[in-house]
mmCIF file with all atom_site columns, C-alpha atoms in Angstrom:
data_model
loop_
_atom_site.group_PDB
_atom_site.id
_atom_site.type_symbol
_atom_site.label_atom_id
_atom_site.label_alt_id
_atom_site.label_comp_id
_atom_site.label_asym_id
_atom_site.label_entity_id
_atom_site.label_seq_id
_atom_site.pdbx_PDB_ins_code
_atom_site.Cartn_x
_atom_site.Cartn_y
_atom_site.Cartn_z
_atom_site.occupancy
_atom_site.B_iso_or_equiv
_atom_site.pdbx_formal_charge
_atom_site.auth_seq_id
_atom_site.auth_comp_id
_atom_site.auth_asym_id
_atom_site.auth_atom_id
_atom_site.pdbx_PDB_model_num
ATOM 1   C CA . MET A 1 1   ? -5.857 203.735 -149.866 1.00 0.00 ? 1   MET A CA 1
ATOM 2   C CA . GLN A 1 2   ? -6.788 202.515 -153.181 1.00 0.00 ? 2   GLN A CA 1
ATOM 3   C CA . ILE A 1 3   ? -3.893 200.616 -155.552 1.00 0.00 ? 3   ILE A CA 1
ATOM 4   C CA . LYS A 1 4   ? -4.708 200.529 -159.069 1.00 0.00 ? 4   LYS A CA 1
ATOM 5   C CA . THR A 1 5   ? -3.871 197.545 -161.242 1.00 0.00 ? 5   THR A CA 1
ATOM 6   C CA . LEU A 1 6   ? -3.903 197.306 -164.938 1.00 0.00 ? 6   LEU A CA 1
ATOM 7   C CA . ASP A 1 7   ? -4.843 194.269 -166.991 1.00 0.00 ? 7   ASP A CA 1
ATOM 8   C CA . ALA A 1 8   ? -3.332 192.882 -169.440 1.00 0.00 ? 8   ALA A CA 1
ATOM 9   C CA . SER A 1 9   ? -4.632 194.413 -172.568 1.00 0.00 ? 9   SER A CA 1
ATOM 10  C CA . ALA A 1 10  ? -4.005 197.885 -171.046 1.00 0.00 ? 10  ALA A CA 1
ATOM 11  C CA . ARG A 1 11  ? -0.315 196.891 -170.284 1.00 0.00 ? 11  ARG A CA 1
ATOM 12  C CA . SER A 1 12  ? 0.350  195.708 -173.968 1.00 0.00 ? 12  SER A CA 1
ATOM 13  C CA . THR A 1 13  ? -1.259 198.535 -175.342 1.00 0.00 ? 13  THR A CA 1
ATOM 14  C CA . SER A 1 14  ? 0.129  201.597 -173.335 1.00 0.00 ? 14  SER A CA 1
ATOM 15  C CA . ALA A 1 15  ? 3.924  200.217 -173.087 1.00 0.00 ? 15  ALA A CA 1
ATOM 16  C CA . ALA A 1 16  ? 5.403  200.358 -176.865 1.00 0.00 ? 16  ALA A CA 1
ATOM 17  C CA . PRO A 1 17  ? 8.298  197.443 -177.433 1.00 0.00 ? 17  PRO A CA 1
ATOM 18  C CA . LEU A 1 18  ? 11.718 198.580 -176.745 1.00 0.00 ? 18  LEU A CA 1
ATOM 19  C CA . ARG A 1 19  ? 13.588 198.472 -180.342 1.00 0.00 ? 19  ARG A CA 1
ATOM 20  C CA . ARG A 1 20  ? 17.436 198.422 -180.467 1.00 0.00 ? 20  ARG A CA 1
ATOM 21  C CA . GLN A 1 21  ? 18.523 201.691 -182.182 1.00 0.00 ? 21  GLN A CA 1
ATOM 22  C CA . ARG A 1 22  ? 20.692 201.236 -184.803 1.00 0.00 ? 22  ARG A CA 1
ATOM 23  C CA . PRO A 1 23  ? 24.210 204.026 -184.238 1.00 0.00 ? 23  PRO A CA 1
ATOM 24  C CA . PRO A 1 24  ? 23.768 206.455 -186.875 1.00 0.00 ? 24  PRO A CA 1
ATOM 25  C CA . TRP A 1 25  ? 26.918 205.657 -188.937 1.00 0.00 ? 25  TRP A CA 1
ATOM 26  C CA . ARG A 1 26  ? 25.435 202.359 -189.475 1.00 0.00 ? 26  ARG A CA 1
ATOM 27  C CA . LEU A 1 27  ? 23.906 201.334 -193.436 1.00 0.00 ? 27  LEU A CA 1
ATOM 28  C CA . GLY A 1 28  ? 20.614 200.166 -192.563 1.00 0.00 ? 28  GLY A CA 1
ATOM 29  C CA . GLY A 1 29  ? 18.354 198.046 -195.177 1.00 0.00 ? 29  GLY A CA 1
ATOM 30  C CA . ARG A 1 30  ? 18.365 199.524 -198.926 1.00 0.00 ? 30  ARG A CA 1
ATOM 31  C CA . PRO A 1 31  ? 21.535 201.917 -198.522 1.00 0.00 ? 31  PRO A CA 1
ATOM 32  C CA . ARG A 1 32  ? 23.792 198.875 -197.396 1.00 0.00 ? 32  ARG A CA 1
ATOM 33  C CA . LYS A 1 33  ? 22.317 196.660 -200.250 1.00 0.00 ? 33  LYS A CA 1
ATOM 34  C CA . THR A 1 34  ? 23.308 199.420 -203.049 1.00 0.00 ? 34  THR A CA 1
ATOM 35  C CA . VAL A 1 35  ? 26.678 199.825 -201.495 1.00 0.00 ? 35  VAL A CA 1
ATOM 36  C CA . LEU A 1 36  ? 27.069 195.997 -201.217 1.00 0.00 ? 36  LEU A CA 1
ATOM 37  C CA . VAL A 1 37  ? 25.690 195.756 -205.259 1.00 0.00 ? 37  VAL A CA 1
ATOM 38  C CA . LEU A 1 38  ? 27.977 198.665 -206.153 1.00 0.00 ? 38  LEU A CA 1
ATOM 39  C CA . HIS A 1 39  ? 31.260 196.761 -204.273 1.00 0.00 ? 39  HIS A CA 1
ATOM 40  C CA . ILE A 1 40  ? 30.217 193.241 -205.816 1.00 0.00 ? 40  ILE A CA 1
ATOM 41  C CA . LEU A 1 41  ? 29.750 194.839 -209.741 1.00 0.00 ? 41  LEU A CA 1
ATOM 42  C CA . SER A 1 42  ? 33.087 196.953 -209.166 1.00 0.00 ? 42  SER A CA 1
ATOM 43  C CA . ALA A 1 43  ? 34.940 193.714 -208.257 1.00 0.00 ? 43  ALA A CA 1
ATOM 44  C CA . GLY A 1 44  ? 33.458 192.045 -210.692 1.00 0.00 ? 44  GLY A CA 1
ATOM 45  C CA . ILE A 1 45  ? 34.158 194.707 -213.535 1.00 0.00 ? 45  ILE A CA 1
ATOM 46  C CA . TRP A 1 46  ? 38.090 194.758 -211.809 1.00 0.00 ? 46  TRP A CA 1
ATOM 47  C CA . VAL A 1 47  ? 38.195 190.539 -212.703 1.00 0.00 ? 47  VAL A CA 1
ATOM 48  C CA . GLY A 1 48  ? 36.947 191.420 -216.104 1.00 0.00 ? 48  GLY A CA 1
ATOM 49  C CA . ILE A 1 49  ? 39.164 193.893 -216.925 1.00 0.00 ? 49  ILE A CA 1
ATOM 50  C CA . ASP A 1 50  ? 42.357 191.732 -215.603 1.00 0.00 ? 50  ASP A CA 1
ATOM 51  C CA . LEU A 1 51  ? 40.593 189.244 -217.715 1.00 0.00 ? 51  LEU A CA 1
ATOM 52  C CA . VAL A 1 52  ? 40.917 191.500 -220.866 1.00 0.00 ? 52  VAL A CA 1
ATOM 53  C CA . VAL A 1 53  ? 44.676 192.343 -220.072 1.00 0.00 ? 53  VAL A CA 1
ATOM 54  C CA . GLY A 1 54  ? 45.490 188.721 -219.682 1.00 0.00 ? 54  GLY A CA 1
ATOM 55  C CA . VAL A 1 55  ? 43.563 187.808 -222.970 1.00 0.00 ? 55  VAL A CA 1
ATOM 56  C CA . LEU A 1 56  ? 45.702 190.969 -224.490 1.00 0.00 ? 56  LEU A CA 1
ATOM 57  C CA . VAL A 1 57  ? 49.264 189.837 -222.882 1.00 0.00 ? 57  VAL A CA 1
ATOM 58  C CA . LEU A 1 58  ? 48.679 186.220 -224.266 1.00 0.00 ? 58  LEU A CA 1
ATOM 59  C CA . THR A 1 59  ? 47.718 187.404 -227.678 1.00 0.00 ? 59  THR A CA 1
ATOM 60  C CA . GLY A 1 60  ? 50.614 189.375 -228.082 1.00 0.00 ? 60  GLY A CA 1
ATOM 61  C CA . TRP A 1 61  ? 52.666 186.848 -226.659 1.00 0.00 ? 61  TRP A CA 1
ATOM 62  C CA . LEU A 1 62  ? 51.795 184.096 -228.807 1.00 0.00 ? 62  LEU A CA 1
ATOM 63  C CA . THR A 1 63  ? 50.717 185.253 -232.030 1.00 0.00 ? 63  THR A CA 1
ATOM 64  C CA . ASP A 1 64  ? 53.317 185.540 -235.201 1.00 0.00 ? 64  ASP A CA 1
ATOM 65  C CA . ASP A 1 65  ? 51.789 188.120 -236.850 1.00 0.00 ? 65  ASP A CA 1
ATOM 66  C CA . ASP A 1 66  ? 53.390 191.619 -235.541 1.00 0.00 ? 66  ASP A CA 1
ATOM 67  C CA . ALA A 1 67  ? 50.193 193.722 -236.479 1.00 0.00 ? 67  ALA A CA 1
ATOM 68  C CA . VAL A 1 68  ? 47.985 191.634 -234.113 1.00 0.00 ? 68  VAL A CA 1
ATOM 69  C CA . LYS A 1 69  ? 50.744 191.880 -231.746 1.00 0.00 ? 69  LYS A CA 1
ATOM 70  C CA . GLY A 1 70  ? 50.966 195.593 -232.469 1.00 0.00 ? 70  GLY A CA 1
ATOM 71  C CA . VAL A 1 71  ? 47.003 196.020 -231.681 1.00 0.00 ? 71  VAL A CA 1
ATOM 72  C CA . ALA A 1 72  ? 47.191 193.882 -228.968 1.00 0.00 ? 72  ALA A CA 1
ATOM 73  C CA . TYR A 1 73  ? 50.015 195.716 -227.357 1.00 0.00 ? 73  TYR A CA 1
ATOM 74  C CA . GLN A 1 74  ? 48.107 199.225 -228.103 1.00 0.00 ? 74  GLN A CA 1
ATOM 75  C CA . ALA A 1 75  ? 45.013 198.107 -226.608 1.00 0.00 ? 75  ALA A CA 1
ATOM 76  C CA . LEU A 1 76  ? 46.965 197.421 -222.855 1.00 0.00 ? 76  LEU A CA 1
ATOM 77  C CA . GLY A 1 77  ? 47.002 201.187 -223.236 1.00 0.00 ? 77  GLY A CA 1
ATOM 78  C CA . MET A 1 78  ? 43.486 201.000 -222.887 1.00 0.00 ? 78  MET A CA 1
ATOM 79  C CA . PHE A 1 79  ? 42.585 198.778 -220.674 1.00 0.00 ? 79  PHE A CA 1
ATOM 80  C CA . ALA A 1 80  ? 45.148 198.048 -218.230 1.00 0.00 ? 80  ALA A CA 1
ATOM 81  C CA . VAL A 1 81  ? 45.589 201.247 -216.156 1.00 0.00 ? 81  VAL A CA 1
ATOM 82  C CA . TRP A 1 82  ? 42.911 204.099 -215.783 1.00 0.00 ? 82  TRP A CA 1
ATOM 83  C CA . PRO A 1 83  ? 39.745 201.491 -215.743 1.00 0.00 ? 83  PRO A CA 1
ATOM 84  C CA . MET A 1 84  ? 41.822 199.139 -213.663 1.00 0.00 ? 84  MET A CA 1
ATOM 85  C CA . LEU A 1 85  ? 42.223 201.367 -211.334 1.00 0.00 ? 85  LEU A CA 1
ATOM 86  C CA . VAL A 1 86  ? 38.678 203.340 -211.445 1.00 0.00 ? 86  VAL A CA 1
ATOM 87  C CA . ALA A 1 87  ? 37.072 199.836 -210.939 1.00 0.00 ? 87  ALA A CA 1
ATOM 88  C CA . GLY A 1 88  ? 39.274 199.459 -208.274 1.00 0.00 ? 88  GLY A CA 1
ATOM 89  C CA . LEU A 1 89  ? 39.073 202.576 -206.153 1.00 0.00 ? 89  LEU A CA 1
ATOM 90  C CA . VAL A 1 90  ? 35.068 202.421 -206.347 1.00 0.00 ? 90  VAL A CA 1
ATOM 91  C CA . CYS A 1 91  ? 35.706 198.506 -205.053 1.00 0.00 ? 91  CYS A CA 1
ATOM 92  C CA . LEU A 1 92  ? 37.826 200.298 -202.283 1.00 0.00 ? 92  LEU A CA 1
ATOM 93  C CA . ILE A 1 93  ? 35.410 203.124 -201.615 1.00 0.00 ? 93  ILE A CA 1
ATOM 94  C CA . SER A 1 94  ? 32.532 200.921 -201.455 1.00 0.00 ? 94  SER A CA 1
ATOM 95  C CA . GLY A 1 95  ? 34.228 198.269 -199.179 1.00 0.00 ? 95  GLY A CA 1
ATOM 96  C CA . VAL A 1 96  ? 35.242 201.303 -197.028 1.00 0.00 ? 96  VAL A CA 1
ATOM 97  C CA . LEU A 1 97  ? 31.556 202.475 -196.574 1.00 0.00 ? 97  LEU A CA 1
ATOM 98  C CA . LEU A 1 98  ? 30.457 198.613 -196.155 1.00 0.00 ? 98  LEU A CA 1
ATOM 99  C CA . GLY A 1 99  ? 33.352 198.560 -192.962 1.00 0.00 ? 99  GLY A CA 1
ATOM 100 C CA . VAL A 1 100 ? 32.161 201.353 -191.673 1.00 0.00 ? 100 VAL A CA 1
ATOM 101 C CA . GLY A 1 101 ? 28.673 200.780 -192.167 1.00 0.00 ? 101 GLY A CA 1
ATOM 102 C CA . SER A 1 102 ? 28.302 197.509 -190.840 1.00 0.00 ? 102 SER A CA 1
ATOM 103 C CA . LYS A 1 103 ? 28.896 194.973 -188.321 1.00 0.00 ? 103 LYS A CA 1
ATOM 104 C CA . TYR A 1 104 ? 32.054 194.167 -189.659 1.00 0.00 ? 104 TYR A CA 1
ATOM 105 C CA . GLY A 1 105 ? 34.049 197.253 -189.457 1.00 0.00 ? 105 GLY A CA 1
ATOM 106 C CA . LEU A 1 106 ? 37.131 197.878 -191.051 1.00 0.00 ? 106 LEU A CA 1
ATOM 107 C CA . LEU A 1 107 ? 39.711 196.614 -188.488 1.00 0.00 ? 107 LEU A CA 1
ATOM 108 C CA . ARG A 1 108 ? 37.427 194.337 -186.498 1.00 0.00 ? 108 ARG A CA 1
ATOM 109 C CA . TYR A 1 109 ? 37.420 190.919 -188.184 1.00 0.00 ? 109 TYR A CA 1
ATOM 110 C CA . TRP A 1 110 ? 41.049 189.632 -189.975 1.00 0.00 ? 110 TRP A CA 1
ATOM 111 C CA . TRP A 1 111 ? 39.448 188.881 -193.425 1.00 0.00 ? 111 TRP A CA 1
ATOM 112 C CA . VAL A 1 112 ? 37.811 192.581 -193.555 1.00 0.00 ? 112 VAL A CA 1
ATOM 113 C CA . ALA A 1 113 ? 41.217 193.940 -192.818 1.00 0.00 ? 113 ALA A CA 1
ATOM 114 C CA . VAL A 1 114 ? 42.966 191.231 -194.993 1.00 0.00 ? 114 VAL A CA 1
ATOM 115 C CA . LYS A 1 115 ? 40.826 192.634 -197.669 1.00 0.00 ? 115 LYS A CA 1
ATOM 116 C CA . LEU A 1 116 ? 41.348 195.919 -197.147 1.00 0.00 ? 116 LEU A CA 1
ATOM 117 C CA . VAL A 1 117 ? 44.931 195.925 -197.421 1.00 0.00 ? 117 VAL A CA 1
ATOM 118 C CA . THR A 1 118 ? 44.450 193.816 -200.439 1.00 0.00 ? 118 THR A CA 1
ATOM 119 C CA . ASN A 1 119 ? 42.944 196.209 -202.466 1.00 0.00 ? 119 ASN A CA 1
ATOM 120 C CA . VAL A 1 120 ? 44.925 198.880 -201.263 1.00 0.00 ? 120 VAL A CA 1
ATOM 121 C CA . VAL A 1 121 ? 47.913 197.141 -202.524 1.00 0.00 ? 121 VAL A CA 1
ATOM 122 C CA . LEU A 1 122 ? 46.208 196.355 -205.717 1.00 0.00 ? 122 LEU A CA 1
ATOM 123 C CA . CYS A 1 123 ? 45.386 199.947 -206.469 1.00 0.00 ? 123 CYS A CA 1
ATOM 124 C CA . LEU A 1 124 ? 49.251 200.907 -205.735 1.00 0.00 ? 124 LEU A CA 1
ATOM 125 C CA . LEU A 1 125 ? 50.494 198.393 -207.854 1.00 0.00 ? 125 LEU A CA 1
ATOM 126 C CA . VAL A 1 126 ? 48.817 199.475 -210.833 1.00 0.00 ? 126 VAL A CA 1
ATOM 127 C CA . VAL A 1 127 ? 49.910 203.158 -209.892 1.00 0.00 ? 127 VAL A CA 1
ATOM 128 C CA . ILE A 1 128 ? 53.625 201.806 -209.350 1.00 0.00 ? 128 ILE A CA 1
ATOM 129 C CA . ALA A 1 129 ? 54.357 199.367 -210.934 1.00 0.00 ? 129 ALA A CA 1
ATOM 130 C CA . LEU A 1 130 ? 51.951 198.720 -214.440 1.00 0.00 ? 130 LEU A CA 1
ATOM 131 C CA . ARG A 1 131 ? 51.355 202.320 -215.361 1.00 0.00 ? 131 ARG A CA 1
ATOM 132 C CA . PRO A 1 132 ? 55.098 203.331 -215.845 1.00 0.00 ? 132 PRO A CA 1
ATOM 133 C CA . GLY A 1 133 ? 56.172 200.832 -218.325 1.00 0.00 ? 133 GLY A CA 1
ATOM 134 C CA . LEU A 1 134 ? 52.811 200.862 -220.332 1.00 0.00 ? 134 LEU A CA 1
ATOM 135 C CA . ALA A 1 135 ? 53.602 203.990 -222.597 1.00 0.00 ? 135 ALA A CA 1
ATOM 136 C CA . ASP A 1 136 ? 56.589 201.883 -223.626 1.00 0.00 ? 136 ASP A CA 1
ATOM 137 C CA . VAL A 1 137 ? 54.523 198.795 -224.438 1.00 0.00 ? 137 VAL A CA 1
ATOM 138 C CA . VAL A 1 138 ? 51.947 201.145 -226.533 1.00 0.00 ? 138 VAL A CA 1
ATOM 139 C CA . GLU A 1 139 ? 55.132 202.543 -228.183 1.00 0.00 ? 139 GLU A CA 1
ATOM 140 C CA . HIS A 1 140 ? 56.083 198.827 -229.237 1.00 0.00 ? 140 HIS A CA 1
ATOM 141 C CA . GLY A 1 141 ? 52.738 198.124 -230.392 1.00 0.00 ? 141 GLY A CA 1
ATOM 142 C CA . ARG A 1 142 ? 52.666 201.087 -232.665 1.00 0.00 ? 142 ARG A CA 1
ATOM 143 C CA . ALA A 1 143 ? 55.996 200.129 -234.415 1.00 0.00 ? 143 ALA A CA 1
ATOM 144 C CA . LEU A 1 144 ? 55.054 196.653 -234.879 1.00 0.00 ? 144 LEU A CA 1
ATOM 145 C CA . SER A 1 145 ? 51.605 198.258 -236.323 1.00 0.00 ? 145 SER A CA 1
ATOM 146 C CA . SER A 1 146 ? 53.240 199.984 -238.466 1.00 0.00 ? 146 SER A CA 1
ATOM 147 C CA . GLY A 1 147 ? 56.052 197.125 -239.762 1.00 0.00 ? 147 GLY A CA 1
ATOM 148 C CA . ARG A 1 148 ? 59.202 199.034 -237.822 1.00 0.00 ? 148 ARG A CA 1
ATOM 149 C CA . PRO A 1 149 ? 61.287 196.855 -236.158 1.00 0.00 ? 149 PRO A CA 1
ATOM 150 C CA . SER A 1 150 ? 61.041 196.847 -231.974 1.00 0.00 ? 150 SER A CA 1
ATOM 151 C CA . ASP A 1 151 ? 62.597 194.696 -229.329 1.00 0.00 ? 151 ASP A CA 1
ATOM 152 C CA . LEU A 1 152 ? 60.956 195.266 -226.096 1.00 0.00 ? 152 LEU A CA 1
ATOM 153 C CA . ASP A 1 153 ? 60.764 192.541 -223.660 1.00 0.00 ? 153 ASP A CA 1
ATOM 154 C CA . VAL A 1 154 ? 57.086 192.322 -222.751 1.00 0.00 ? 154 VAL A CA 1
ATOM 155 C CA . SER A 1 155 ? 57.303 189.391 -220.473 1.00 0.00 ? 155 SER A CA 1
ATOM 156 C CA . PHE A 1 156 ? 56.453 191.773 -217.577 1.00 0.00 ? 156 PHE A CA 1
ATOM 157 C CA . LEU A 1 157 ? 53.447 192.172 -218.560 1.00 0.00 ? 157 LEU A CA 1
ATOM 158 C CA . PHE A 1 158 ? 52.448 188.469 -217.676 1.00 0.00 ? 158 PHE A CA 1
ATOM 159 C CA . PHE A 1 159 ? 52.250 189.297 -213.690 1.00 0.00 ? 159 PHE A CA 1
ATOM 160 C CA . PRO A 1 160 ? 49.543 192.066 -213.490 1.00 0.00 ? 160 PRO A CA 1
ATOM 161 C CA . PRO A 1 161 ? 46.578 189.805 -214.044 1.00 0.00 ? 161 PRO A CA 1
ATOM 162 C CA . ALA A 1 162 ? 48.406 186.916 -212.741 1.00 0.00 ? 162 ALA A CA 1
ATOM 163 C CA . VAL A 1 163 ? 48.909 188.840 -209.484 1.00 0.00 ? 163 VAL A CA 1
ATOM 164 C CA . SER A 1 164 ? 45.637 190.618 -209.449 1.00 0.00 ? 164 SER A CA 1
ATOM 165 C CA . LEU A 1 165 ? 43.308 187.755 -210.634 1.00 0.00 ? 165 LEU A CA 1
ATOM 166 C CA . THR A 1 166 ? 44.823 185.546 -207.597 1.00 0.00 ? 166 THR A CA 1
ATOM 167 C CA . ALA A 1 167 ? 44.174 188.594 -204.965 1.00 0.00 ? 167 ALA A CA 1
ATOM 168 C CA . LEU A 1 168 ? 40.761 189.361 -206.402 1.00 0.00 ? 168 LEU A CA 1
ATOM 169 C CA . GLY A 1 169 ? 39.688 185.314 -206.288 1.00 0.00 ? 169 GLY A CA 1
ATOM 170 C CA . PHE A 1 170 ? 41.617 185.336 -202.662 1.00 0.00 ? 170 PHE A CA 1
ATOM 171 C CA . ALA A 1 171 ? 39.575 188.378 -201.530 1.00 0.00 ? 171 ALA A CA 1
ATOM 172 C CA . THR A 1 172 ? 36.404 186.649 -203.117 1.00 0.00 ? 172 THR A CA 1
ATOM 173 C CA . VAL A 1 173 ? 36.818 183.480 -200.958 1.00 0.00 ? 173 VAL A CA 1
ATOM 174 C CA . LEU A 1 174 ? 37.091 185.964 -197.647 1.00 0.00 ? 174 LEU A CA 1
ATOM 175 C CA . SER A 1 175 ? 34.031 187.259 -198.560 1.00 0.00 ? 175 SER A CA 1
ATOM 176 C CA . VAL A 1 176 ? 32.092 184.188 -198.484 1.00 0.00 ? 176 VAL A CA 1
ATOM 177 C CA . PHE A 1 177 ? 33.572 182.224 -195.750 1.00 0.00 ? 177 PHE A CA 1
ATOM 178 C CA . LYS A 1 178 ? 34.853 185.100 -193.315 1.00 0.00 ? 178 LYS A CA 1
ATOM 179 C CA . PRO A 1 179 ? 37.414 183.202 -191.705 1.00 0.00 ? 179 PRO A CA 1
ATOM 180 C CA . TRP A 1 180 ? 39.858 183.564 -188.909 1.00 0.00 ? 180 TRP A CA 1
ATOM 181 C CA . GLY A 1 181 ? 37.592 185.886 -186.227 1.00 0.00 ? 181 GLY A CA 1
ATOM 182 C CA . ARG A 1 182 ? 37.528 188.939 -184.962 1.00 0.00 ? 182 ARG A CA 1
ATOM 183 C CA . ILE A 1 183 ? 41.244 190.970 -184.387 1.00 0.00 ? 183 ILE A CA 1
ATOM 184 C CA . GLY A 1 184 ? 42.343 190.949 -180.995 1.00 0.00 ? 184 GLY A CA 1
ATOM 185 C CA . ASP A 1 185 ? 40.764 187.802 -180.132 1.00 0.00 ? 185 ASP A CA 1
ATOM 186 C CA . ARG A 1 186 ? 42.980 184.942 -178.469 1.00 0.00 ? 186 ARG A CA 1
ATOM 187 C CA . ALA A 1 187 ? 43.011 181.579 -179.890 1.00 0.00 ? 187 ALA A CA 1
ATOM 188 C CA . ARG A 1 188 ? 40.806 178.990 -177.797 1.00 0.00 ? 188 ARG A CA 1
#
């Protein structure tokens, strides 16, 4: 009986290296980077819109010129709801895609889950808390611009950009430091 043996060179060419296959729902390489760029850009745009809203609110609050106040409050009607909501939803959708398509998952790590909840809450606040009162603010701005008296209290406008900028800053810190570990892991 003759036993066949393969020399080292024959073995290395005949056996292909085993590669771990990525699950089909995971984003790899270029698609992941594209979604990540979209996520970062939408979050940056959201922060920028919040800054514009904050500047408009402060302009309306600090100036004594009714015409300037009127323009600032009318401009809020253009920037405060739809652009902010679109940026928030793009950030939410791209974040969900990144969560599902990466090793982090949506509910696998605390930092991802907190960012997800924060994004959903901020989007809901735009629709539920900000949008309903904004028509009155725009009308207040029109009245001030045309010289008509208007006594609408607009002090509530300070909270949306302050809350949103704080929450988005916190979400950014979470993205960088990735604290708290996996959901379900016990503290050691």
